[in-house]
Coordinates of C-alpha atoms and ligand atoms in Angstrom, one line a residue:
M356 CA 118.1 121.1 -26.7
K357 CA 120.2 122.1 -23.8
L358 CA 123.7 120.8 -23.2
A359 CA 125.3 121.5 -19.9
L360 CA 129.1 121.7 -19.5
C361 CA 130.3 119.7 -16.4
G362 CA 133.4 118.0 -15.0
L363 CA 135.8 118.6 -12.2
P364 CA 136.8 122.1 -11.3
S365 CA 139.5 123.7 -13.6
S366 CA 139.0 121.2 -16.4
G367 CA 138.4 124.1 -18.7
K368 CA 134.6 124.3 -18.9
S369 CA 134.4 128.1 -18.8
T370 CA 137.3 128.3 -21.3
L371 CA 135.4 126.0 -23.6
F372 CA 132.2 127.9 -23.1
L373 CA 133.9 131.1 -24.2
A374 CA 135.4 129.4 -27.2
L375 CA 132.0 128.0 -28.2
S376 CA 130.1 131.2 -27.7
G377 CA 132.9 133.5 -29.1
R378 CA 132.6 135.6 -26.0
K379 CA 135.5 137.1 -24.2
L380 CA 136.5 136.2 -20.6
S381 CA 134.9 138.6 -18.2
Q382 CA 137.2 138.8 -15.2
G383 CA 135.9 139.7 -11.7
K384 CA 133.4 138.5 -9.3
A385 CA 132.2 135.0 -9.1
R386 CA 129.1 134.2 -11.2
E387 CA 125.9 133.2 -9.5
E388 CA 124.0 132.3 -12.6
A389 CA 124.8 129.8 -15.4
S390 CA 126.2 131.4 -18.5
Q391 CA 124.0 130.5 -21.4
A392 CA 124.6 130.7 -25.2
L393 CA 122.0 129.8 -27.8
L394 CA 124.0 128.8 -30.9
P395 CA 123.1 127.9 -34.4
V396 CA 123.9 124.3 -35.4
P397 CA 126.3 124.6 -38.4
D398 CA 124.8 122.6 -41.3
A399 CA 126.2 122.9 -44.8
R400 CA 122.9 121.4 -46.1
V401 CA 121.0 124.5 -44.9
D402 CA 123.5 126.7 -46.8
R403 CA 123.0 124.7 -50.0
L404 CA 119.2 124.8 -49.7
S405 CA 119.3 128.5 -49.0
A406 CA 121.4 129.0 -52.1
M407 CA 118.8 127.0 -54.1
Y408 CA 115.6 128.7 -52.8
Q409 CA 116.9 132.2 -52.1
P410 CA 114.5 132.5 -49.2
K411 CA 113.8 135.7 -47.2
K412 CA 115.0 134.0 -44.1
T413 CA 117.4 131.1 -43.4
T414 CA 117.2 129.5 -40.0
Y415 CA 119.6 126.9 -38.5
A416 CA 118.6 124.5 -35.8
Q417 CA 119.7 125.9 -32.4
I418 CA 121.3 124.4 -29.4
T419 CA 121.8 125.9 -26.0
F420 CA 125.1 125.4 -24.1
I421 CA 125.2 126.3 -20.4
D422 CA 128.2 126.7 -18.1
P423 CA 126.8 126.5 -14.6
P424 CA 128.9 128.1 -11.8
Q425 CA 130.6 125.8 -9.4
P426 CA 128.2 125.4 -6.4
L427 CA 129.3 126.3 -2.9
I428 CA 129.7 122.8 -1.3
K429 CA 127.9 122.1 1.9
A430 CA 129.8 119.6 3.9
D431 CA 126.7 117.7 5.0
D432 CA 125.1 117.5 1.5
P433 CA 126.9 115.5 -1.2
L434 CA 124.2 116.6 -3.7
T435 CA 125.7 120.1 -3.7
K436 CA 128.9 118.9 -5.3
L437 CA 127.3 119.2 -8.7
P438 CA 125.5 122.2 -10.0
A439 CA 121.7 122.0 -9.8
E440 CA 121.4 123.3 -13.4
L441 CA 122.6 119.9 -14.7
R442 CA 119.3 118.3 -13.8
G443 CA 117.4 120.4 -16.4
A444 CA 119.8 119.6 -19.2
D445 CA 119.0 117.3 -22.1
A446 CA 122.6 116.0 -22.2
L447 CA 125.8 116.5 -20.4
V448 CA 129.2 117.5 -21.8
E449 CA 131.9 116.4 -19.5
V450 CA 135.2 118.3 -19.8
V451 CA 138.2 116.3 -18.7
R452 CA 141.5 118.1 -18.1
N453 CA 144.3 116.8 -20.4
F454 CA 146.7 119.7 -20.1
D455 CA 149.1 120.8 -17.4
G456 CA 148.6 124.5 -17.4
G457 CA 150.4 124.9 -14.1
L458 CA 147.7 122.7 -12.4
G459 CA 149.9 119.6 -12.3
A460 CA 150.3 116.7 -14.8
P461 CA 146.9 115.7 -16.1
Q462 CA 145.3 112.6 -14.7
A463 CA 142.5 112.2 -17.3
V464 CA 141.5 108.7 -16.4
A465 CA 141.4 109.3 -12.6
D466 CA 139.5 112.6 -13.1
H467 CA 137.0 111.0 -15.5
Q468 CA 136.4 108.1 -13.1
A469 CA 136.0 110.5 -10.2
F470 CA 133.4 112.5 -12.0
A471 CA 131.5 109.4 -13.1
Q472 CA 131.4 108.5 -9.4
E473 CA 129.9 111.9 -8.6
L474 CA 127.1 111.4 -11.1
L475 CA 126.3 107.9 -9.8
L476 CA 126.4 109.1 -6.1
S477 CA 124.2 112.0 -6.8
D478 CA 121.6 109.8 -8.6
L479 CA 121.8 107.1 -5.8
I480 CA 121.1 109.8 -3.2
T481 CA 118.1 111.1 -5.2
V482 CA 116.7 107.6 -5.8
E483 CA 117.2 106.5 -2.1
R484 CA 115.6 109.6 -0.8
R485 CA 112.5 109.1 -3.0
L486 CA 112.2 105.5 -2.1
E487 CA 112.5 106.3 1.6
R488 CA 109.8 108.9 1.3
M489 CA 107.5 106.4 -0.5
A490 CA 108.1 103.8 2.1
Q491 CA 107.1 106.2 4.9
D492 CA 104.0 107.3 3.0
R493 CA 103.1 103.7 2.3
Q494 CA 103.3 102.9 6.1
R495 CA 101.0 105.8 6.8
G496 CA 98.5 104.1 4.5
R497 CA 98.9 106.4 1.5
K498 CA 98.8 104.6 -1.8
Q499 CA 102.0 104.8 -3.8
D500 CA 102.8 104.5 -7.5
E501 CA 104.2 101.0 -7.4
E502 CA 105.4 101.2 -11.0
E503 CA 107.5 104.2 -10.0
A504 CA 108.8 102.4 -7.0
A505 CA 109.8 99.4 -9.1
L506 CA 111.6 101.6 -11.6
L507 CA 113.4 103.3 -8.7
E508 CA 114.4 100.0 -7.2
R509 CA 115.8 98.9 -10.6
A510 CA 117.7 102.2 -10.9
K511 CA 119.1 101.8 -7.4
Q512 CA 120.4 98.3 -8.2
M513 CA 122.2 99.6 -11.3
L514 CA 123.7 102.6 -9.4
E515 CA 124.9 100.3 -6.5
Q516 CA 126.7 98.3 -9.2
E517 CA 128.2 101.6 -10.4
T518 CA 126.4 101.4 -13.7
P519 CA 125.2 104.6 -15.3
L520 CA 121.5 104.6 -16.0
R521 CA 122.0 105.7 -19.6
G522 CA 122.9 102.0 -20.2
D523 CA 119.2 101.1 -19.7
A524 CA 117.3 102.9 -22.4
E525 CA 113.9 102.1 -20.8
L526 CA 114.9 103.5 -17.4
A527 CA 116.7 106.4 -18.9
G528 CA 113.8 107.5 -21.0
H529 CA 110.9 106.6 -18.7
V530 CA 108.4 109.4 -18.1
K531 CA 108.0 108.4 -14.5
L532 CA 111.6 109.1 -13.7
K533 CA 111.9 112.2 -15.9
G534 CA 111.1 114.6 -13.1
F535 CA 114.1 113.5 -11.0
G536 CA 116.6 114.7 -13.7
L537 CA 118.8 111.7 -13.0
L538 CA 122.3 112.7 -14.2
S539 CA 123.7 109.3 -15.2
A540 CA 120.6 108.7 -17.3
K541 CA 121.4 111.7 -19.6
P542 CA 123.3 111.3 -22.8
L543 CA 127.0 112.1 -22.1
V544 CA 129.5 113.6 -24.5
V545 CA 133.1 113.5 -23.1
V546 CA 135.5 116.2 -24.1
A547 CA 139.2 115.9 -23.6
N548 CA 140.6 119.4 -23.1
N549 CA 144.1 118.8 -24.5
A550 CA 147.3 120.7 -24.3
E551 CA 147.9 123.2 -27.1
D552 CA 150.4 120.9 -28.9
D553 CA 148.6 117.6 -28.3
P554 CA 146.0 116.3 -30.8
T555 CA 145.8 112.7 -29.4
P556 CA 142.7 111.5 -27.6
P557 CA 143.5 110.1 -24.2
D558 CA 142.4 106.6 -23.3
L559 CA 139.9 107.2 -20.5
G560 CA 139.7 103.6 -19.4
D561 CA 136.2 102.9 -20.6
D562 CA 134.3 103.0 -23.9
S563 CA 133.9 106.8 -24.0
A564 CA 135.4 108.1 -27.2
P565 CA 136.3 111.6 -26.2
V566 CA 136.1 114.6 -28.5
V567 CA 139.5 116.2 -28.4
I568 CA 139.3 120.0 -28.0
R569 CA 142.1 122.3 -27.3
A570 CA 139.9 124.9 -25.5
S571 CA 142.5 127.7 -25.2
I572 CA 143.4 127.5 -28.9
E573 CA 139.8 127.2 -29.9
G574 CA 139.1 130.4 -27.9
E575 CA 141.7 132.2 -29.9
L576 CA 140.3 130.8 -33.2
A577 CA 136.8 132.0 -32.3
E578 CA 138.2 135.5 -32.2
L579 CA 139.7 135.4 -35.8
A580 CA 138.1 136.5 -39.0
D581 CA 136.8 133.6 -41.2
D582 CA 139.7 133.5 -43.7
E583 CA 142.3 133.8 -41.0
R584 CA 140.6 131.1 -39.0
A585 CA 140.6 128.6 -41.9
E586 CA 144.3 129.1 -42.4
F587 CA 145.2 128.8 -38.7
M588 CA 143.0 125.7 -38.4
A589 CA 144.8 124.0 -41.3
E590 CA 148.1 124.8 -39.7
L591 CA 147.1 123.3 -36.4
G592 CA 145.5 120.2 -38.1
I593 CA 142.1 121.1 -36.8
G594 CA 139.6 120.0 -39.4
Q595 CA 136.4 121.4 -37.8
S596 CA 135.8 123.9 -35.1
A597 CA 135.1 122.8 -31.5
L598 CA 131.5 123.8 -32.0
D599 CA 131.0 121.7 -35.1
R600 CA 132.5 118.6 -33.5
L601 CA 130.8 119.0 -30.2
I602 CA 127.4 119.5 -31.9
Q603 CA 128.0 116.4 -34.0
A604 CA 128.9 114.3 -30.9
G605 CA 126.0 115.8 -29.0
Y606 CA 123.5 114.9 -31.9
A607 CA 124.9 111.4 -32.0
A608 CA 124.7 110.9 -28.2
M609 CA 121.2 112.3 -28.0
E610 CA 120.2 110.4 -31.2
L611 CA 119.0 113.5 -32.9
I612 CA 118.4 114.0 -36.5
S613 CA 117.6 117.1 -38.7
F614 CA 114.9 117.6 -41.2
F615 CA 114.2 120.7 -43.3
T616 CA 111.4 122.9 -44.5
V617 CA 112.0 124.9 -47.6
G618 CA 110.3 127.7 -49.5
Q619 CA 110.6 131.2 -50.7
D620 CA 109.9 132.6 -47.2
E621 CA 112.2 130.4 -45.2
V622 CA 114.6 127.6 -45.4
R623 CA 114.9 126.0 -42.0
A624 CA 116.4 123.1 -40.1
W625 CA 114.6 121.3 -37.3
T626 CA 115.6 118.8 -34.8
V627 CA 113.9 115.6 -33.7
R628 CA 114.8 112.3 -32.0
R629 CA 115.7 109.5 -34.3
G630 CA 112.5 107.4 -34.8
A631 CA 110.1 110.4 -34.7
L632 CA 107.0 109.9 -36.8
A633 CA 105.9 112.5 -39.3
P634 CA 103.2 114.0 -37.1
Q635 CA 105.7 114.4 -34.2
A636 CA 108.1 116.1 -36.5
A637 CA 105.3 118.4 -37.7
G638 CA 104.6 119.2 -34.1
V639 CA 108.1 120.6 -33.7
I640 CA 107.2 123.2 -36.3
H641 CA 103.8 124.0 -34.8
S642 CA 101.4 122.1 -32.5
D643 CA 98.6 122.8 -35.1
L644 CA 100.5 120.8 -37.7
E645 CA 100.6 117.8 -35.4
R646 CA 97.0 118.1 -34.3
G647 CA 95.7 118.5 -37.8
F648 CA 98.3 116.4 -39.6
I649 CA 97.0 114.9 -42.8
R650 CA 100.2 113.9 -44.7
A651 CA 103.6 115.1 -45.5
E652 CA 105.2 115.5 -48.9
V653 CA 108.8 114.2 -48.6
M654 CA 111.9 114.8 -50.6
V655 CA 115.3 113.6 -49.6
Y656 CA 118.0 116.3 -49.5
D657 CA 120.5 114.2 -51.4
D658 CA 117.9 113.6 -54.2
L659 CA 117.1 117.3 -54.4
L660 CA 120.8 118.1 -54.8
A661 CA 121.4 115.4 -57.3
Q662 CA 118.3 116.2 -59.4
G663 CA 118.7 120.0 -59.1
S664 CA 115.1 121.0 -58.6
E665 CA 111.8 119.9 -56.9
A666 CA 110.3 119.4 -60.4
A667 CA 113.1 117.0 -61.4
V668 CA 112.7 115.1 -58.1
K669 CA 109.1 114.6 -58.9
K670 CA 109.8 113.6 -62.5
A671 CA 112.3 111.0 -61.2
G672 CA 109.6 109.5 -59.0
L673 CA 111.5 110.3 -55.9
F674 CA 108.8 112.4 -54.3
K675 CA 106.9 110.6 -51.6
L676 CA 103.6 111.1 -49.8
A677 CA 104.1 110.1 -46.1
G678 CA 101.3 109.2 -43.7
K679 CA 101.0 109.3 -40.0
D680 CA 103.2 106.3 -39.5
H681 CA 106.1 107.6 -41.6
V682 CA 109.4 107.5 -39.7
V683 CA 111.4 110.7 -40.4
S684 CA 115.0 110.2 -41.6
D685 CA 117.9 112.6 -41.3
G686 CA 118.0 114.9 -44.3
E687 CA 114.4 114.7 -45.3
I688 CA 112.6 117.8 -46.6
L689 CA 109.0 117.9 -45.4
H690 CA 106.0 119.8 -46.5
V691 CA 103.2 119.2 -44.1
R692 CA 99.5 119.1 -45.2
F693 CA 97.2 119.8 -42.3
S694 CA 93.8 121.0 -41.4
V695 CA 92.5 122.2 -38.0
Ligands
LIG43 N1 147.1 125.4 -21.0 C1 145.8 125.4 -21.0 N2 145.1 126.0 -20.0 C2 143.8 125.9 -20.0 C3 143.1 125.3 -21.0 N3 141.7 125.4 -20.8 C4 141.7 126.0 -19.6 N4 142.9 126.4 -19.1 C5 143.2 127.1 -17.9 O1 142.8 126.3 -16.8 C6 142.2 127.1 -15.8 C7 140.8 126.6 -15.5 O2 140.0 126.8 -16.6 P1 138.4 127.1 -16.5 O3 137.9 127.2 -17.9 O4 138.2 128.3 -15.6 O5 138.0 125.8 -15.8 P2 136.5 125.4 -15.2 O6 136.7 125.5 -13.7 O7 136.3 124.0 -15.6 O8 135.5 126.4 -15.7 C8 142.3 128.5 -16.3 O9 143.4 129.1 -15.7 C9 142.4 128.4 -17.7 O10 143.1 129.4 -18.3 C10 143.8 124.7 -22.1 O11 143.2 124.1 -23.1 N5 145.1 124.8 -22.0
LIG44 MG1 134.3 127.7 -14.7

């Protein structure tokens, strides 16, 4: 899963990226490539399972954050206003400036709206260009994918009404539109980058419930030792780190859930979309497990914790055999039986 930081210039994307990744600011020449950090998804359940099974290896789910460089804007091409890297992301994290920092009083609502317009405009241009190309090809007698054309028309109408495509689940998730990387179709997490002394979420004038992060403080926190950090966070009234909160919001926006595999070799968390069937979940572990899926033995994390052991879970009748049509829930522990 790849989350891309985006938003207007100087909203604090790079500051947040450094806080998330625990890296130090490297001053100097402008970056040409996106900064990228592969980070473990903090999950207390993994820690508890690891304590119980004492495995050789403990592996958290992972998530990639990218901080693309600001593109050089070409006057004649509005598509260059947004970094090309956003197209390949699974979700967008929009950072809205809500601090002064010598940049002038924050205008969070206006900035948020302006950025939303950029996303819509970028998508409208992409969609119109594709439709024009299809119309030309059709005139030349080349057969077109009319289903794709109809989807693009539907998208165009929404965009012209300034409605982000993510509001239409069928359009947003359609395989025929996937290759375009339409930005307003992607799940969006909004971060308010607040001033150091301000814990209040700004009203952004729409239904986006921003995650409040004070990026500059979070950056300092990331540099502290664990015990110092806990103390400092309590003082500042920060319950969970930026990474924790951002990942939670990202999982919710992308409708992701975690399931686990356990054993003496490894305790591990995996990520799937909500609604995934057992074979699809097995496929995240290995394609052989999906291809040769027979069934999965399923325990629920909460049951395991309450009962204390796998044996006790079985005895309590809480152990399940799940077939190919089993919908995986968050917190399930799977053991996949397969044959290839
Ligand atoms: N006071 C304050 N300044 C910040 C904060 N976050 C970023 N800045 C400053 O705002 C400027 C732009 O930040 P940067 O992370 O480079 O923004 P980007 O263009 O979105 O990557 C820099 O001078 C930062 O030091 C913050 O939370 N508080
Ligand atoms: Mg930056």
